[in-house]
PDB file of C-alpha atoms in Angstrom:
ATOM      1  CA  MET A   1     -14.311 -11.420  -1.878  1.00 38.00           C
ATOM      2  CA  TYR A   2     -10.992 -13.160  -2.373  1.00 40.00           C
ATOM      3  CA  CYS A   3      -9.147 -15.399   0.062  1.00 42.00           C
ATOM      4  CA  SER A   4      -5.600 -16.651   0.229  1.00 41.00           C
ATOM      5  CA  PHE A   5      -5.077 -20.086   1.756  1.00 43.00           C
ATOM      6  CA  THR A   6      -1.889 -21.612   3.036  1.00 46.00           C
ATOM      7  CA  THR A   7      -2.161 -25.139   4.343  1.00 47.00           C
ATOM      8  CA  THR A   8       0.615 -27.007   6.107  1.00 49.00           C
ATOM      9  CA  PHE A   9       0.416 -30.667   7.134  1.00 48.00           C
ATOM     10  CA  TYR A  10       2.578 -32.339   9.755  1.00 46.00           C
ATOM     11  CA  GLN A  11       2.535 -36.083  10.131  1.00 49.00           C
ATOM     12  CA  VAL A  12       4.217 -37.723  13.107  1.00 49.00           C
ATOM     13  CA  ASN A  13       4.599 -41.488  13.389  1.00 53.00           C
ATOM     14  CA  LEU A  14       5.470 -42.567  16.914  1.00 58.00           C
ATOM     15  CA  GLN A  15       5.824 -46.127  18.173  1.00 63.00           C
ATOM     16  CA  ALA A  16       4.062 -46.826  21.431  1.00 59.00           C
ATOM     17  CA  PRO A  17       6.323 -47.880  24.366  1.00 63.00           C
ATOM     18  CA  PHE A  18       6.740 -51.652  24.903  1.00 64.00           C
ATOM     19  CA  HIS A  19       4.531 -51.884  28.004  1.00 66.00           C
ATOM     20  CA  SER A  20       1.855 -49.537  26.688  1.00 63.00           C
ATOM     21  CA  PRO A  21      -1.727 -50.722  26.208  1.00 64.00           C
ATOM     22  CA  PHE A  22      -1.670 -48.853  22.892  1.00 61.00           C
ATOM     23  CA  GLU A  23      -0.303 -50.444  19.793  1.00 60.00           C
ATOM     24  CA  GLY A  24       0.473 -49.124  16.367  1.00 60.00           C
ATOM     25  CA  THR A  25       1.277 -45.601  15.307  1.00 62.00           C
ATOM     26  CA  ILE A  26      -0.057 -42.204  16.244  1.00 60.00           C
ATOM     27  CA  ASN A  27      -0.843 -39.976  13.308  1.00 65.00           C
ATOM     28  CA  LEU A  28      -1.031 -36.311  14.104  1.00 61.00           C
ATOM     29  CA  GLN A  29      -2.293 -34.007  11.395  1.00 66.00           C
ATOM     30  CA  MET A  30      -2.508 -30.218  11.792  1.00 62.00           C
ATOM     31  CA  SER A  31      -3.462 -27.588   9.304  1.00 60.00           C
ATOM     32  CA  ALA A  32      -3.388 -23.822   9.384  1.00 53.00           C
ATOM     33  CA  LYS A  33      -5.249 -21.417   7.183  1.00 49.00           C
ATOM     34  CA  GLU A  34      -4.544 -17.750   6.615  1.00 49.00           C
ATOM     35  CA  SER A  35      -7.006 -15.608   4.791  1.00 50.00           C
ATOM     36  CA  ILE A  36      -7.191 -11.962   3.910  1.00 52.00           C
ATOM     37  CA  SER A  37      -9.906  -9.999   2.275  1.00 56.00           C
ATOM     38  CA  THR A  38      -8.742  -8.647  -1.020  1.00 54.00           C
ATOM     39  CA  GLU A  39     -11.543  -6.229  -1.459  1.00 66.00           C
ATOM     40  CA  PRO A  40      -9.438  -3.125  -1.941  1.00 65.00           C
ATOM     41  CA  PRO A  41      -9.944  -0.877   1.072  1.00 78.00           C
ATOM     42  CA  THR A  42     -11.258   2.621   0.579  1.00 87.00           C
ATOM     43  CA  HIS A  43     -10.313   5.730   2.486  1.00 93.00           C
ATOM     44  CA  LYS A  44     -10.875   9.438   1.945  1.00 95.00           C
ATOM     45  CA  GLY A  45      -9.461  12.596   3.410  1.00 96.00           C
ATOM     46  CA  PHE A  46      -7.043  15.437   2.958  1.00 97.00           C
ATOM     47  CA  LEU A  47      -3.337  14.827   2.400  1.00 97.00           C
ATOM     48  CA  THR A  48      -0.650  17.368   1.654  1.00 97.00           C
ATOM     49  CA  ILE A  49       1.432  16.113  -1.270  1.00 96.00           C
ATOM     50  CA  PHE A  50       4.948  17.251  -2.145  1.00 96.00           C
ATOM     51  CA  GLN A  51       4.922  17.952  -5.884  1.00 91.00           C
ATOM     52  CA  GLU A  52       7.260  19.464  -8.393  1.00 88.00           C
ATOM     53  CA  GLU A  53       6.227  22.870  -9.700  1.00 85.00           C
ATOM     54  CA  SER A  54       8.481  24.799 -12.106  1.00 82.00           C
ATOM     55  CA  ARG A  55      11.405  22.534 -11.189  1.00 80.00           C
ATOM     56  CA  LEU A  56      10.935  23.420  -7.521  1.00 87.00           C
ATOM     57  CA  GLY A  57       9.125  21.533  -4.805  1.00 90.00           C
ATOM     58  CA  ALA A  58       5.863  22.680  -3.237  1.00 94.00           C
ATOM     59  CA  TRP A  59       3.416  21.190  -0.748  1.00 96.00           C
ATOM     60  CA  ASN A  60      -0.167  21.111  -2.015  1.00 96.00           C
ATOM     61  CA  ARG A  61      -3.176  20.101   0.073  1.00 97.00           C
ATOM     62  CA  ARG A  62      -5.392  17.708  -1.888  1.00 97.00           C
ATOM     63  CA  TRP A  63      -8.556  15.724  -1.273  1.00 96.00           C
ATOM     64  CA  CYS A  64      -7.475  12.078  -1.658  1.00 96.00           C
ATOM     65  CA  SER A  65      -9.417   8.881  -2.128  1.00 95.00           C
ATOM     66  CA  VAL A  66      -8.071   5.326  -2.133  1.00 95.00           C
ATOM     67  CA  GLN A  67     -10.039   3.195  -4.591  1.00 91.00           C
ATOM     68  CA  ASP A  68      -9.110   0.145  -6.657  1.00 87.00           C
ATOM     69  CA  ASN A  69      -5.516   0.138  -5.353  1.00 89.00           C
ATOM     70  CA  LYS A  70      -4.941   3.720  -6.486  1.00 93.00           C
ATOM     71  CA  ILE A  71      -4.785   7.038  -4.693  1.00 95.00           C
ATOM     72  CA  TYR A  72      -6.789   9.606  -6.648  1.00 96.00           C
ATOM     73  CA  TYR A  73      -6.532  13.260  -5.691  1.00 96.00           C
ATOM     74  CA  TRP A  74      -8.551  16.370  -6.422  1.00 95.00           C
ATOM     75  CA  LEU A  75      -8.351  20.001  -5.376  1.00 94.00           C
ATOM     76  CA  TYR A  76     -11.589  19.852  -3.352  1.00 92.00           C
ATOM     77  CA  PRO A  77     -13.888  17.129  -1.962  1.00 93.00           C
ATOM     78  CA  GLU A  78     -16.709  18.386  -4.199  1.00 93.00           C
ATOM     79  CA  ASP A  79     -14.570  17.618  -7.263  1.00 92.00           C
ATOM     80  CA  GLU A  80     -14.681  13.903  -6.468  1.00 90.00           C
ATOM     81  CA  ILE A  81     -18.479  13.955  -6.249  1.00 88.00           C
ATOM     82  CA  ASN A  82     -18.765  15.912  -9.497  1.00 84.00           C
ATOM     83  CA  GLN A  83     -18.621  13.209 -12.182  1.00 78.00           C
ATOM     84  CA  ASN A  84     -17.424  15.720 -14.797  1.00 80.00           C
ATOM     85  CA  LYS A  85     -14.201  16.513 -12.919  1.00 87.00           C
ATOM     86  CA  ALA A  86     -11.319  14.163 -13.591  1.00 91.00           C
ATOM     87  CA  PRO A  87      -8.872  13.572 -10.746  1.00 94.00           C
ATOM     88  CA  HIS A  88      -6.035  16.081 -10.555  1.00 93.00           C
ATOM     89  CA  GLY A  89      -3.706  13.064 -10.401  1.00 94.00           C
ATOM     90  CA  GLU A  90      -3.340   9.481  -9.270  1.00 95.00           C
ATOM     91  CA  ILE A  91      -0.778   7.197  -7.677  1.00 95.00           C
ATOM     92  CA  ASP A  92      -1.012   3.562  -8.742  1.00 94.00           C
ATOM     93  CA  LEU A  93      -0.217   1.359  -5.749  1.00 93.00           C
ATOM     94  CA  ARG A  94       0.377  -1.625  -8.046  1.00 92.00           C
ATOM     95  CA  ASN A  95       3.604   0.115  -9.088  1.00 93.00           C
ATOM     96  CA  CYS A  96       4.792   0.554  -5.520  1.00 92.00           C
ATOM     97  CA  LYS A  97       8.423  -0.492  -5.199  1.00 90.00           C
ATOM     98  CA  SER A  98       8.413  -1.028  -1.453  1.00 84.00           C
ATOM     99  CA  GLU A  99       6.266  -3.630   0.257  1.00 85.00           C
ATOM    100  CA  LYS A 100       5.215  -1.233   3.013  1.00 91.00           C
ATOM    101  CA  VAL A 101       4.500   2.445   3.342  1.00 93.00           C
ATOM    102  CA  SER A 102       6.626   3.908   6.101  1.00 91.00           C
ATOM    103  CA  VAL A 103       6.917   7.091   8.118  1.00 96.00           C
ATOM    104  CA  ALA A 104       9.407   9.529   6.576  1.00 95.00           C
ATOM    105  CA  SER A 105      12.577   9.998   8.578  1.00 94.00           C
ATOM    106  CA  ARG A 106      13.504  13.499   9.708  1.00 93.00           C
ATOM    107  CA  LEU A 107      16.373  13.397   7.197  1.00 93.00           C
ATOM    108  CA  GLU A 108      13.952  12.725   4.338  1.00 90.00           C
ATOM    109  CA  CYS A 109      11.402  15.302   5.407  1.00 92.00           C
ATOM    110  CA  ALA A 110      11.122  17.614   8.391  1.00 93.00           C
ATOM    111  CA  ARG A 111       7.384  18.066   7.910  1.00 95.00           C
ATOM    112  CA  PRO A 112       5.458  16.262  10.668  1.00 95.00           C
ATOM    113  CA  ASN A 113       3.153  13.301   9.940  1.00 97.00           C
ATOM    114  CA  THR A 114       4.773  12.585   6.583  1.00 97.00           C
ATOM    115  CA  PHE A 115       5.044   9.138   5.043  1.00 96.00           C
ATOM    116  CA  VAL A 116       6.862   7.885   1.959  1.00 95.00           C
ATOM    117  CA  LEU A 117       5.580   5.963  -1.030  1.00 94.00           C
ATOM    118  CA  VAL A 118       7.964   4.966  -3.843  1.00 94.00           C
ATOM    119  CA  THR A 119       6.623   3.774  -7.195  1.00 93.00           C
ATOM    120  CA  GLN A 120       8.480   2.318 -10.136  1.00 93.00           C
ATOM    121  CA  ALA A 121       7.175   1.956 -13.686  1.00 90.00           C
ATOM    122  CA  ALA A 122       8.424   1.675 -17.234  1.00 89.00           C
ATOM    123  CA  SER A 123       9.644   5.014 -18.559  1.00 88.00           C
ATOM    124  CA  LYS A 124       7.396   6.932 -20.903  1.00 86.00           C
ATOM    125  CA  PRO A 125       8.467   9.463 -23.514  1.00 86.00           C
ATOM    126  CA  GLY A 126       8.924  12.802 -21.797  1.00 83.00           C
ATOM    127  CA  ASP A 127       9.919  11.356 -18.399  1.00 84.00           C
ATOM    128  CA  ARG A 128      12.842  13.250 -16.918  1.00 85.00           C
ATOM    129  CA  CYS A 129      14.759  13.412 -13.675  1.00 87.00           C
ATOM    130  CA  SER A 130      13.426  15.911 -11.160  1.00 88.00           C
ATOM    131  CA  ILE A 131      13.159  16.518  -7.436  1.00 85.00           C
ATOM    132  CA  ILE A 132      10.811  13.562  -6.980  1.00 88.00           C
ATOM    133  CA  THR A 133      11.549  11.465 -10.090  1.00 88.00           C
ATOM    134  CA  GLU A 134      14.581   9.451 -11.201  1.00 90.00           C
ATOM    135  CA  THR A 135      14.790   7.990 -14.686  1.00 89.00           C
ATOM    136  CA  ASN A 136      17.341   5.377 -15.743  1.00 87.00           C
ATOM    137  CA  ASN A 137      17.470   2.146 -17.756  1.00 81.00           C
ATOM    138  CA  ASN A 138      13.917   2.561 -19.059  1.00 89.00           C
ATOM    139  CA  VAL A 139      12.562   2.731 -15.494  1.00 92.00           C
ATOM    140  CA  THR A 140      11.073   5.770 -13.800  1.00 92.00           C
ATOM    141  CA  GLN A 141      11.044   5.847 -10.015  1.00 93.00           C
ATOM    142  CA  THR A 142       8.918   8.420  -8.200  1.00 93.00           C
ATOM    143  CA  LYS A 143       9.182   9.184  -4.499  1.00 93.00           C
ATOM    144  CA  TYR A 144       5.968  10.585  -3.060  1.00 94.00           C
ATOM    145  CA  LEU A 145       5.992  12.452   0.227  1.00 96.00           C
ATOM    146  CA  LEU A 146       2.484  12.574   1.673  1.00 97.00           C
ATOM    147  CA  SER A 147       1.602  14.417   4.861  1.00 97.00           C
ATOM    148  CA  ALA A 148      -1.475  13.861   6.996  1.00 97.00           C
ATOM    149  CA  ASP A 149      -3.005  16.484   9.287  1.00 97.00           C
ATOM    150  CA  SER A 150      -2.374  14.513  12.492  1.00 97.00           C
ATOM    151  CA  ARG A 151      -0.478  11.507  13.793  1.00 96.00           C
ATOM    152  CA  GLN A 152      -3.741   9.532  14.036  1.00 97.00           C
ATOM    153  CA  GLU A 153      -4.676  10.314  10.416  1.00 97.00           C
ATOM    154  CA  ARG A 154      -1.153   9.367   9.301  1.00 97.00           C
ATOM    155  CA  LYS A 155      -1.573   5.997  11.029  1.00 97.00           C
ATOM    156  CA  GLU A 156      -4.963   5.461   9.344  1.00 96.00           C
ATOM    157  CA  TRP A 157      -3.546   6.304   5.899  1.00 96.00           C
ATOM    158  CA  ILE A 158      -0.504   4.061   6.390  1.00 96.00           C
ATOM    159  CA  ASP A 159      -2.715   1.168   7.574  1.00 95.00           C
ATOM    160  CA  VAL A 160      -5.027   1.466   4.555  1.00 94.00           C
ATOM    161  CA  LEU A 161      -2.159   1.807   2.080  1.00 95.00           C
ATOM    162  CA  ASN A 162      -0.288  -1.136   3.600  1.00 94.00           C
ATOM    163  CA  GLN A 163      -3.465  -3.211   3.367  1.00 92.00           C
ATOM    164  CA  CYS A 164      -3.677  -2.299  -0.337  1.00 90.00           C
ATOM    165  CA  LEU A 165      -0.022  -3.231  -0.836  1.00 91.00           C
ATOM    166  CA  LEU A 166      -0.565  -6.562   0.923  1.00 90.00           C
ATOM    167  CA  ILE A 167      -3.412  -7.334  -1.465  1.00 87.00           C
ATOM    168  CA  VAL A 168      -1.353  -6.286  -4.484  1.00 86.00           C
ATOM    169  CA  THR A 169       1.646  -8.407  -3.482  1.00 84.00           C
ATOM    170  CA  SER A 170      -0.447 -11.393  -2.310  1.00 81.00           C
ATOM    171  CA  TRP A 171      -2.377 -11.569  -5.544  1.00 73.00           C
ATOM    172  CA  ASN A 172       0.443 -10.278  -7.726  1.00 68.00           C
ATOM    173  CA  THR A 173      -1.900  -7.862  -9.471  1.00 55.00           C
ATOM    174  CA  LYS A 174       0.878  -5.790 -10.998  1.00 54.00           C
TER     175      LYS A 174
END
């Protein structure tokens, strides 16, 4: 378990009034402490992911699991349990460009319960511009559109992902 501490001290020196029975100075010291757990949260469930297929976009329902600040996804829940099956893909939250995951606007996506996650990483050979990917100046930016089955599930996913992003940015684990 990790903790982040921020301590602030305030010192106030006040002179007592002339007719006061108190003499000397009053020292006031306050401190505040903020702590977060940096155990990466875990969450599992189905998400529908917008992916490029044959230079066109398609929505694919995938079993997703948040572990170690990454979203892994498989075709079926059984594939995650089966140790021999590698994930169909992964999204590394340490490369997330934005500090918070947000609900997609209707202009970005008309599909209900969709949220947006934008990642940015150094370009690799073979990276090219596409519907979801932009490549320029040795940087590849990918915009993921992820859709939950309900408004409540969308809120749960956004909360977990934002908690992961808070941990990543607080501990600068990029």
